[in-house]
Coordinates of C-alpha atoms in Angstrom, one line a residue:
Chain T
X179 CA 1.4 -22.9 -22.7
X180 CA 3.9 -21.1 -24.9
X181 CA 6.9 -21.8 -22.6
X182 CA 6.2 -25.6 -22.8
X183 CA 6.4 -25.4 -26.6
X184 CA 9.7 -23.6 -26.7
X185 CA 11.6 -23.6 -23.4
X186 CA 14.4 -21.4 -24.7
X187 CA 11.9 -18.6 -25.2
X188 CA 10.9 -18.5 -21.6
X189 CA 10.9 -14.8 -20.7
X190 CA 9.2 -14.4 -17.4
X191 CA 11.4 -13.7 -14.3
X192 CA 13.0 -16.8 -12.8
X193 CA 13.7 -17.4 -9.1
X194 CA 17.2 -17.1 -7.8
X195 CA 18.1 -19.2 -4.8
X196 CA 20.6 -19.3 -2.0
X197 CA 21.6 -21.9 0.7
X198 CA 18.3 -21.3 2.6
X199 CA 16.1 -22.0 -0.3
X200 CA 18.2 -24.4 -2.5
X201 CA 16.6 -27.6 -1.2
X202 CA 13.2 -26.3 -2.1
X203 CA 14.1 -25.6 -5.7
X204 CA 16.1 -28.9 -6.1
X205 CA 12.9 -30.6 -4.9
X206 CA 10.6 -28.9 -7.4
X207 CA 13.0 -30.1 -10.1
X208 CA 12.2 -33.6 -8.9
X209 CA 8.5 -32.6 -9.0
X210 CA 8.2 -32.6 -5.2
X211 CA 6.8 -29.8 -3.1
X212 CA 8.1 -29.1 0.4
X213 CA 7.1 -27.0 3.3
X214 CA 8.9 -26.8 6.7
X215 CA 7.9 -27.8 10.2
X216 CA 9.8 -26.9 13.4
X217 CA 10.9 -29.9 15.4
X218 CA 10.8 -27.8 18.6
X219 CA 7.6 -25.8 18.4
X220 CA 5.7 -27.5 15.6
X221 CA 5.3 -24.3 13.6
X222 CA 4.7 -24.9 9.8
X223 CA 6.2 -22.2 7.6
X224 CA 6.6 -21.2 4.0
X225 CA 8.7 -19.7 2.3
X226 CA 11.6 -21.9 3.5
X227 CA 14.1 -20.5 6.0
X228 CA 17.1 -21.7 7.9
X229 CA 15.3 -21.0 11.2
X230 CA 11.8 -21.4 12.4
X231 CA 10.2 -18.0 12.7
X232 CA 7.8 -19.3 15.3
X233 CA 10.6 -19.7 17.8
X234 CA 13.9 -19.0 15.9
X235 CA 15.0 -22.6 16.5
X236 CA 17.4 -24.0 13.9
X237 CA 15.7 -27.4 14.1
X238 CA 13.6 -27.0 10.9
X239 CA 12.4 -30.1 9.2
X240 CA 11.5 -30.3 5.5
X241 CA 8.1 -31.9 5.1
X242 CA 6.8 -33.1 1.8
X243 CA 3.5 -31.6 0.8
X244 CA 0.8 -33.7 -0.7
X245 CA 0.3 -30.9 -3.2
X246 CA -3.4 -30.5 -2.5
X247 CA -5.1 -27.4 -1.3
X248 CA -7.8 -24.8 -2.1
X249 CA -7.8 -21.4 -3.5
X250 CA -7.7 -18.8 -0.7
X251 CA -8.2 -15.9 -3.1
X252 CA -7.2 -15.1 -6.7
X253 CA -7.4 -12.5 -9.5
X254 CA -7.5 -12.6 -13.2
X255 CA -4.7 -10.2 -14.3
X256 CA -5.4 -8.4 -17.5
X257 CA -2.6 -5.9 -17.4
X258 CA 1.1 -6.4 -16.7
X259 CA 3.8 -4.8 -18.9
X260 CA 6.5 -7.1 -17.8
X261 CA 8.0 -9.2 -20.6
X262 CA 6.7 -12.7 -20.6
X263 CA 3.6 -11.8 -18.6
X264 CA 2.3 -9.3 -21.2
X265 CA 2.3 -12.1 -23.7
X266 CA 0.3 -14.4 -21.3
X267 CA -2.6 -12.1 -20.5
X268 CA -5.0 -12.8 -19.0
X269 CA -3.5 -15.1 -16.3
X270 CA -4.6 -16.2 -12.9
X271 CA -2.6 -15.3 -9.8
X272 CA -3.8 -17.0 -6.6
X273 CA -2.9 -17.6 -3.0
X274 CA -3.4 -21.3 -2.5
X275 CA -3.8 -22.8 1.0
X276 CA -2.1 -26.2 1.2
X277 CA -3.6 -29.0 3.3
X278 CA -0.4 -28.7 5.4
X279 CA -1.8 -25.3 6.5
X280 CA 0.4 -22.7 4.7
X281 CA -0.5 -20.4 1.8
X282 CA 1.7 -19.8 -1.2
X283 CA 1.5 -17.6 -4.3
X284 CA 1.0 -19.4 -7.6
X285 CA -0.7 -19.4 -10.9
X286 CA -3.8 -21.5 -11.6
X287 CA -3.4 -23.3 -14.9
X288 CA -5.2 -25.9 -17.0
X289 CA -8.6 -24.2 -16.7
X290 CA -10.4 -21.1 -18.0
X291 CA -9.8 -18.0 -15.9
X292 CA -13.6 -17.5 -15.5
X293 CA -13.9 -20.9 -13.9
X294 CA -11.6 -20.1 -11.0
X295 CA -13.4 -19.7 -7.7
X296 CA -12.4 -19.0 -4.1
X297 CA -12.5 -22.3 -2.2
X298 CA -11.9 -24.4 -5.3
X299 CA -9.9 -27.6 -4.6
X300 CA -6.6 -27.6 -6.5
X301 CA -3.6 -29.8 -6.9
X302 CA 0.0 -29.0 -7.7
X303 CA 1.4 -29.2 -11.2
X304 CA 5.1 -28.8 -11.8
X305 CA 6.1 -26.5 -14.6
X306 CA 9.6 -27.2 -16.0
X307 CA 10.1 -23.8 -17.4
X308 CA 13.8 -24.1 -18.1
X309 CA 16.3 -27.0 -17.7
X310 CA 17.2 -25.6 -14.3
X311 CA 14.0 -24.2 -13.0
X312 CA 10.7 -25.9 -12.1
X313 CA 7.9 -23.7 -10.9
X314 CA 4.9 -24.7 -8.7
X315 CA 1.6 -24.2 -10.4
X316 CA -1.8 -25.5 -9.4
X317 CA -4.8 -26.8 -11.4
X318 CA -8.3 -27.8 -10.4
X319 CA -8.2 -31.0 -8.5
X320 CA -9.0 -34.1 -10.5
Chain R
X3 CA 4.7 9.3 27.6
X4 CA 1.8 10.5 25.5
X5 CA 2.4 12.5 22.3
X6 CA -0.9 14.3 22.8
X7 CA -0.5 17.9 21.7
X8 CA 3.3 17.9 22.1
X9 CA 3.9 18.8 18.5
X10 CA 1.9 20.5 15.7
X11 CA 1.9 20.8 11.9
X12 CA 2.7 24.4 11.3
X13 CA 3.4 24.6 7.5
X14 CA 2.2 22.6 4.5
X15 CA 2.6 22.8 0.8
X16 CA 1.4 20.5 -2.0
X17 CA 3.4 21.1 -5.2
X18 CA 0.8 21.9 -7.9
X19 CA 2.7 20.0 -10.6
X20 CA 1.3 16.8 -12.1
X21 CA 3.8 16.6 -14.9
X22 CA 7.3 18.0 -14.4
X23 CA 9.6 16.9 -17.2
X24 CA 11.9 19.9 -16.6
X25 CA 12.3 19.5 -12.8
X26 CA 14.3 17.1 -10.7
X27 CA 12.7 15.5 -7.7
X28 CA 15.2 17.5 -5.6
X29 CA 14.0 20.8 -7.1
X30 CA 10.4 19.8 -6.4
X31 CA 11.3 19.1 -2.8
X32 CA 13.2 22.4 -2.4
X33 CA 10.3 24.4 -3.9
X34 CA 7.9 22.5 -1.6
X35 CA 10.1 23.1 1.4
X36 CA 10.4 26.8 0.6
X37 CA 6.6 27.2 0.4
X38 CA 5.8 25.0 3.5
X39 CA 8.3 27.0 5.6
X40 CA 6.8 30.3 4.3
X41 CA 3.4 29.0 5.3
X42 CA 4.7 28.4 8.8
X43 CA 6.6 31.7 9.0
X44 CA 9.9 29.8 9.3
X45 CA 13.0 29.6 7.2
X46 CA 15.3 26.7 6.1
X47 CA 17.8 27.9 8.8
X48 CA 15.3 26.8 11.4
X49 CA 15.1 23.2 10.2
X50 CA 17.1 20.7 12.3
X51 CA 15.0 17.5 11.6
X52 CA 14.8 15.9 8.2
X53 CA 12.3 13.2 7.4
X54 CA 12.0 11.6 3.9
X55 CA 11.5 8.2 2.5
X56 CA 14.8 7.8 0.8
X57 CA 14.7 7.7 -2.9
X58 CA 16.8 9.4 -5.5
X59 CA 20.1 8.1 -4.1
X60 CA 21.0 5.0 -2.2
X61 CA 22.0 6.7 1.0
X62 CA 18.7 7.8 2.5
X63 CA 18.7 11.3 3.8
X64 CA 22.3 12.2 3.1
X65 CA 21.9 13.1 -0.5
X66 CA 18.9 15.3 0.3
X67 CA 20.6 17.0 3.2
X68 CA 23.5 17.7 0.9
X69 CA 21.2 19.2 -1.8
X70 CA 19.3 21.3 0.7
X71 CA 22.5 22.3 2.4
X72 CA 21.1 21.1 5.7
X73 CA 23.0 19.8 8.7
X74 CA 20.1 18.1 10.6
X75 CA 20.6 16.8 14.1
X76 CA 17.9 14.2 13.5
X77 CA 16.9 12.3 10.4
X78 CA 14.5 9.5 9.7
X79 CA 14.3 7.7 6.3
X80 CA 11.6 5.2 7.3
X81 CA 10.2 3.8 4.0
X82 CA 7.4 1.2 4.1
X83 CA 5.7 2.6 1.1
X84 CA 3.1 5.3 0.6
X85 CA 2.1 5.5 4.2
X86 CA 5.6 6.4 5.3
X87 CA 5.0 10.1 5.6
X88 CA 2.1 9.5 8.1
X89 CA 4.7 7.5 10.1
X90 CA 7.2 10.4 9.7
X91 CA 4.6 12.7 11.3
X92 CA 4.3 10.4 14.3
X93 CA 8.1 10.0 14.5
X94 CA 8.6 13.8 14.2
X95 CA 6.2 14.4 17.0
X96 CA 8.1 11.9 19.1
X97 CA 11.5 13.4 18.3
X98 CA 10.2 16.9 19.0
X99 CA 8.6 15.8 22.3
X100 CA 11.9 14.2 23.2
X101 CA 13.9 17.3 22.4
X102 CA 15.8 15.6 19.6
X103 CA 14.9 18.2 17.1
X104 CA 12.9 21.5 17.1
X105 CA 11.7 22.0 13.5
X106 CA 11.0 19.0 11.4
X107 CA 10.8 19.0 7.6
X108 CA 8.9 16.1 6.1
X109 CA 9.3 16.0 2.3
X110 CA 8.6 14.0 -0.8
X111 CA 8.8 14.1 -4.5
X112 CA 8.7 11.6 -7.4
X113 CA 8.2 12.0 -11.1
X114 CA 7.0 8.6 -12.5
X115 CA 5.2 10.2 -15.4
X116 CA 8.0 12.3 -16.9
X117 CA 10.7 9.7 -15.8
X118 CA 8.9 6.4 -16.2
X119 CA 9.8 3.7 -13.8
X120 CA 11.8 6.1 -11.6
X121 CA 11.8 4.9 -8.1
X122 CA 9.7 1.8 -8.9
X123 CA 11.1 -1.4 -7.3
X124 CA 11.6 -4.6 -9.2
X125 CA 9.8 -7.1 -7.1
X126 CA 6.2 -6.5 -8.2
X127 CA 4.7 -8.0 -5.0
X128 CA 5.9 -5.2 -2.9
X129 CA 9.4 -6.7 -2.6
X130 CA 12.6 -5.4 -4.0
X131 CA 15.2 -7.4 -5.9
X132 CA 17.0 -9.4 -3.3
X133 CA 14.2 -9.6 -0.8
X134 CA 13.8 -13.2 0.4
X135 CA 10.1 -13.3 -0.7
X136 CA 10.8 -12.3 -4.3
X137 CA 11.8 -15.8 -5.7
X138 CA 8.6 -17.2 -4.4
X139 CA 6.4 -14.5 -5.9
X140 CA 7.9 -12.8 -8.9
X141 CA 7.8 -15.9 -11.2
X142 CA 4.0 -15.9 -10.9
X143 CA 3.4 -12.4 -12.1
X144 CA 2.5 -10.3 -9.0
X145 CA 1.7 -6.7 -9.8
X146 CA 0.8 -3.9 -7.4
X147 CA -2.8 -4.0 -8.7
X148 CA -3.3 -7.8 -8.6
X149 CA -2.3 -7.8 -4.9
X150 CA -5.1 -5.3 -4.1
X151 CA -7.4 -7.2 -6.5
X152 CA -7.0 -10.5 -4.6
X153 CA -7.8 -8.7 -1.4
X154 CA -10.9 -7.1 -3.0
X155 CA -12.0 -10.5 -4.4
X156 CA -11.8 -12.0 -0.9
X157 CA -13.7 -9.1 0.7
X158 CA -16.4 -9.5 -1.9
X159 CA -16.6 -13.2 -1.3
X160 CA -16.7 -13.0 2.5
X161 CA -19.0 -9.9 2.9
X162 CA -20.9 -9.5 -0.4
X163 CA -19.2 -6.2 -1.2
X164 CA -20.0 -5.1 -4.8
X165 CA -18.2 -3.3 -7.5
X166 CA -20.9 -0.7 -7.4
X167 CA -20.1 0.0 -3.8
X168 CA -16.4 0.3 -4.5
X169 CA -17.2 2.6 -7.4
X170 CA -19.0 5.0 -5.1
X171 CA -15.7 5.9 -3.5
X172 CA -14.2 6.7 -6.9
X173 CA -17.2 8.8 -7.9
X174 CA -17.1 10.9 -4.7
X175 CA -13.4 11.4 -4.9
X176 CA -13.7 12.6 -8.5
X177 CA -16.4 15.1 -7.3
X178 CA -13.8 16.5 -4.9
X179 CA -11.2 16.6 -7.6
X180 CA -13.6 18.6 -9.8
X181 CA -13.4 21.3 -7.0
X182 CA -9.5 21.2 -6.9
X183 CA -7.9 23.2 -9.8
X184 CA -4.7 21.2 -9.4
X185 CA -6.3 17.8 -9.7
X186 CA -5.2 15.6 -12.6
X187 CA -8.7 14.4 -13.5
X188 CA -11.6 16.8 -12.9
X189 CA -14.5 15.6 -15.1
X190 CA -17.3 14.1 -13.1
X191 CA -17.8 10.3 -13.4
X192 CA -20.7 8.0 -12.5
X193 CA -20.8 4.5 -11.0
X194 CA -21.6 3.2 -14.4
X195 CA -18.4 4.9 -15.8
X196 CA -16.3 3.0 -13.2
X197 CA -18.0 -0.3 -14.0
X198 CA -17.6 0.2 -17.8
X199 CA -13.9 1.1 -17.5
X200 CA -11.7 -1.8 -18.5
X201 CA -10.8 -4.5 -16.0
X202 CA -7.2 -4.3 -14.9
X203 CA -7.2 -7.2 -12.6
X204 CA -10.5 -8.8 -11.4
X205 CA -12.5 -7.3 -9.7
X206 CA -10.8 -3.9 -10.1
X207 CA -11.5 -1.6 -13.0
X208 CA -9.3 1.2 -14.3
X209 CA -11.3 3.8 -12.4
X210 CA -10.9 1.8 -9.1
X211 CA -7.1 2.5 -9.5
X212 CA -5.2 5.6 -8.5
X213 CA -3.8 7.9 -11.2
X214 CA -0.1 8.2 -11.9
X215 CA 1.3 11.7 -11.7
X216 CA 4.5 13.6 -10.9
X217 CA 4.4 15.7 -7.7
X218 CA 5.7 16.3 -4.3
X219 CA 5.1 18.2 -1.1
X220 CA 6.4 19.2 2.3
X221 CA 5.1 19.4 5.9
X222 CA 6.8 21.4 8.7
X223 CA 6.3 20.5 12.3
X224 CA 7.5 22.0 15.6
X225 CA 6.6 21.9 19.3
X226 CA 3.2 22.9 20.4
X227 CA 4.8 25.7 22.4
X228 CA 6.6 27.2 19.5
X229 CA 3.7 26.6 17.2
X230 CA 1.6 29.1 19.1
X231 CA 3.8 32.0 17.9
X232 CA 3.8 31.1 14.2
X233 CA 1.8 32.4 11.3
X234 CA -1.0 29.8 11.0
X235 CA -3.3 28.0 13.5
X236 CA -1.4 25.0 14.8
X237 CA -2.7 21.6 13.8
X238 CA -1.8 19.4 16.8
X239 CA -0.9 15.7 16.6
X240 CA -3.1 13.9 19.2
X241 CA -1.6 10.5 18.7
X242 CA -0.5 7.8 16.2
X243 CA -0.4 4.1 15.4
X244 CA 1.7 2.0 13.1
X245 CA 1.6 -1.7 12.1
X246 CA 2.5 -4.2 9.4
X247 CA 1.1 -7.3 7.7
X248 CA 2.9 -9.7 5.3
X249 CA 3.0 -13.3 4.3
X250 CA 3.1 -14.3 8.0
X251 CA 5.4 -17.2 7.1
X252 CA 2.5 -18.7 5.1
X253 CA -0.3 -17.9 7.5
X254 CA -1.6 -14.6 6.0
X255 CA -5.1 -13.3 6.6
X256 CA -5.8 -10.8 3.9
X257 CA -8.9 -9.5 5.7
X258 CA -7.0 -8.6 8.8
X259 CA -5.2 -5.4 7.5
X260 CA -2.5 -3.6 9.5
X261 CA -4.9 -0.7 10.1
X262 CA -6.7 -2.9 12.6
X263 CA -3.6 -2.5 14.8
X264 CA -2.8 1.1 14.0
X265 CA -6.4 2.1 14.7
X266 CA -6.4 0.3 18.1
X267 CA -3.2 2.1 19.0
X268 CA -4.3 5.6 18.0
X269 CA -7.6 5.4 19.8
X270 CA -6.0 3.9 22.9
X271 CA -3.3 6.6 22.9
X272 CA -5.6 9.5 22.3
X273 CA -8.6 8.3 24.4
X274 CA -10.8 9.1 21.3
X275 CA -13.3 6.9 19.5
X276 CA -14.4 6.9 15.9
X277 CA -17.3 9.1 16.9
X278 CA -14.9 11.8 17.8
X279 CA -13.4 12.1 14.3
X280 CA -14.9 14.7 12.0
X281 CA -13.3 13.9 8.6
X282 CA -10.8 11.4 7.1
X283 CA -7.9 11.5 4.7
X284 CA -7.5 7.8 3.8
X285 CA -4.9 6.5 1.4
X286 CA -6.7 5.7 -1.8
X287 CA -4.3 3.7 -4.0
X288 CA -7.4 1.7 -4.9
X289 CA -11.1 1.9 -4.0
X290 CA -10.7 -1.3 -1.9
X291 CA -7.9 0.3 0.1
X292 CA -10.3 3.0 1.3
X293 CA -13.1 0.7 2.1
X294 CA -11.0 -1.7 4.2
X295 CA -9.3 1.2 6.1
X296 CA -12.7 2.8 6.9
X297 CA -13.8 -0.5 8.4
X298 CA -10.5 -1.0 10.3
X299 CA -10.7 2.5 11.7
X300 CA -14.1 1.7 13.2
X301 CA -16.3 4.0 11.2
X302 CA -18.4 1.0 10.3
X303 CA -18.1 -2.7 11.1
X304 CA -15.9 -5.1 9.2
X305 CA -17.8 -6.2 6.1
X306 CA -20.3 -3.3 6.2
X307 CA -18.1 -0.8 4.4
X308 CA -19.8 -1.3 1.1
X309 CA -23.1 -0.1 2.3
X310 CA -21.5 2.6 4.5
X311 CA -19.7 4.4 1.7
X312 CA -22.8 4.7 -0.4
X313 CA -25.4 7.5 -0.5
X314 CA -23.1 10.5 -0.5
X315 CA -21.9 10.1 3.1
X316 CA -18.3 10.8 2.1
X317 CA -18.8 14.0 0.1
X318 CA -17.2 17.2 1.2
X319 CA -20.8 18.4 2.1
X320 CA -21.8 15.1 3.6
X321 CA -21.7 13.8 7.1
X322 CA -18.2 12.3 6.9
X323 CA -16.0 14.2 4.4
X324 CA -13.3 11.9 2.9
X325 CA -10.3 12.7 0.7
X326 CA -11.5 16.2 -0.1
X327 CA -8.5 17.0 -2.3
X328 CA -9.5 14.4 -4.9
X329 CA -7.2 11.8 -3.5
X330 CA -4.9 9.5 -5.4
X331 CA -7.9 8.3 -7.3
X332 CA -8.2 11.6 -9.2
X333 CA -5.8 14.3 -8.0
X334 CA -2.3 13.0 -7.8
X335 CA -0.3 9.9 -7.0
X336 CA 3.5 10.1 -7.6
X337 CA 3.9 6.6 -6.1
X338 CA 3.8 7.3 -2.3
X339 CA 1.1 9.9 -1.6
X340 CA 0.9 9.7 2.2
X341 CA 2.3 13.2 2.6
X342 CA -0.8 14.6 0.9
X343 CA -3.0 13.1 3.6
X344 CA -1.3 15.3 6.1
X345 CA -1.4 18.3 3.9
X346 CA -5.1 18.2 3.0
X347 CA -6.1 17.3 6.6
X348 CA -4.2 20.4 7.7
X349 CA -5.8 22.6 5.1
X350 CA -9.3 21.3 6.0
X351 CA -8.7 21.8 9.8
X352 CA -7.5 25.3 9.0
X353 CA -10.6 26.0 6.9
X354 CA -8.4 26.6 3.8
X355 CA -10.3 24.1 1.6
X356 CA -11.8 26.7 -0.6
X357 CA -14.7 25.4 -2.8
X358 CA -14.1 21.9 -1.4
X359 CA -14.0 22.9 2.3
X360 CA -16.0 20.5 4.4
X361 CA -19.4 22.0 5.1
X362 CA -19.6 20.7 8.6
X363 CA -17.5 22.3 11.3
X364 CA -14.2 20.4 11.8
X365 CA -12.2 19.8 15.0
X366 CA -10.5 16.5 14.3
X367 CA -9.2 14.7 11.2
X368 CA -7.7 11.2 10.9
X369 CA -5.0 10.6 8.3
X370 CA -4.4 6.9 7.7
X371 CA -2.4 5.2 5.0
X372 CA -1.5 1.8 3.6
X373 CA 1.9 1.5 2.1
X374 CA 3.2 -1.5 0.2
X375 CA 0.5 -3.8 -1.2
X376 CA -2.6 -5.3 0.3
X377 CA -2.4 -8.9 -0.7
X378 CA 1.4 -9.2 -0.4
X379 CA 2.8 -7.0 2.4
X380 CA 1.9 -3.6 3.7
X381 CA 2.3 -1.1 6.5
X382 CA -0.4 1.1 8.1
X383 CA 0.3 4.5 9.7
X384 CA -2.4 6.5 11.3
X385 CA -2.5 9.9 13.0
X386 CA -5.3 12.0 14.6
X387 CA -4.9 15.7 14.1
X388 CA -6.9 18.6 15.7
X389 CA -7.2 22.3 15.4
X390 CA -7.8 22.7 19.2

């Protein structure tokens, strides 16, 4: 992908983070994916929060994901005027359901858009888009 | 306390503009308010409740009250996207029933064509810059359309819904637009035209998507008692429902839309069933938005919407008239078109539809909207209106 050839040219929006989400983005830099589980009620949640939104307990535990899941649904986007994306058309946006039971939004990479299917097994691939930021992408499971 | 027939819509106005480079949104609201109040036989001096979805300035209703020189005793700036105004109708009925205001003005304008990007948020996935979800979505390229597209893809996968069936909704809506002199697009289209239009985000084509227009409108409501002495036949609010869906902390179910809850509420609160509803104004940001709301509102079973919308059922002269003004798909969509659902439902229940007036007799209409984005986060608002 273009951004891997020239990281300085990366033009898509980058995530900002705060104290609630910092451990998540520090982990993706290490190429590790984390979700959260509540020590009190067992609720598994994503995106990360300082409290469990199953019971509002502060006893939230970071749980490393195996990085495997399946495509819950997806679309091949052919139009997006936002800089960075307009140069990447068409691209695949998907909700992936992790084996840990939560869904997250991502891009499906390393395959042709027309090969993407609902239910397809996928695995995480970490995209070091800038020296500071690593995004979570998925590709067909190998 | 039931809201049944406590309040009524007594004045409506849809601004005819679709392109207004020389007007501010405030001017469009003022012009709409003037005409809606005249429709009711009221004046701006009667208004003591102001309902809008914010926009323009950062301080909700204050800038608008300032511009209109209003000192309202009750304001509501609920903004959960395009369905907000249907929610305002419910909130106004409650405020009137509780004696918190007497004459409510619900108003809206936006000019995204003549002022591109005006009022459009930065999040893409239905989140605004600073919302906690944005860092976990925006880097992956969410758009308004691809959220709806992912929902459509899942509906097709689960239920076998086809692009041809979705296209039927766009075709019928365009027929209605052809009968509306103010509609932005009036040339008739076919299912084939929809399928041959370019794909914006699979499986949605250009003609599955709403138009972008400038525009605005206003709705005036008051108590049922006062409504009886005004110019036009009152259109009573029988009941309402509101609900939301979102990421659910990672547990979202895109096929369980918020309208499932707003529909259950509205039927429970009115004692009515889908069989009691004569026509529908359904928010049509995209064809899939209509299909899934019709299912959720109980007009057909979940998953059977594709077959149900086919065969001309939804035409103005069919058995269940839908979006008789030409909808967002063909008439107008300044970004949040929920107010037009109330306006056209009122015109139809009054018999003011002109060439596009429903052929069957009407007693009840349902107005139901989805604001935000199916596929990311959205809010449903539903009201049932009646002319008796």
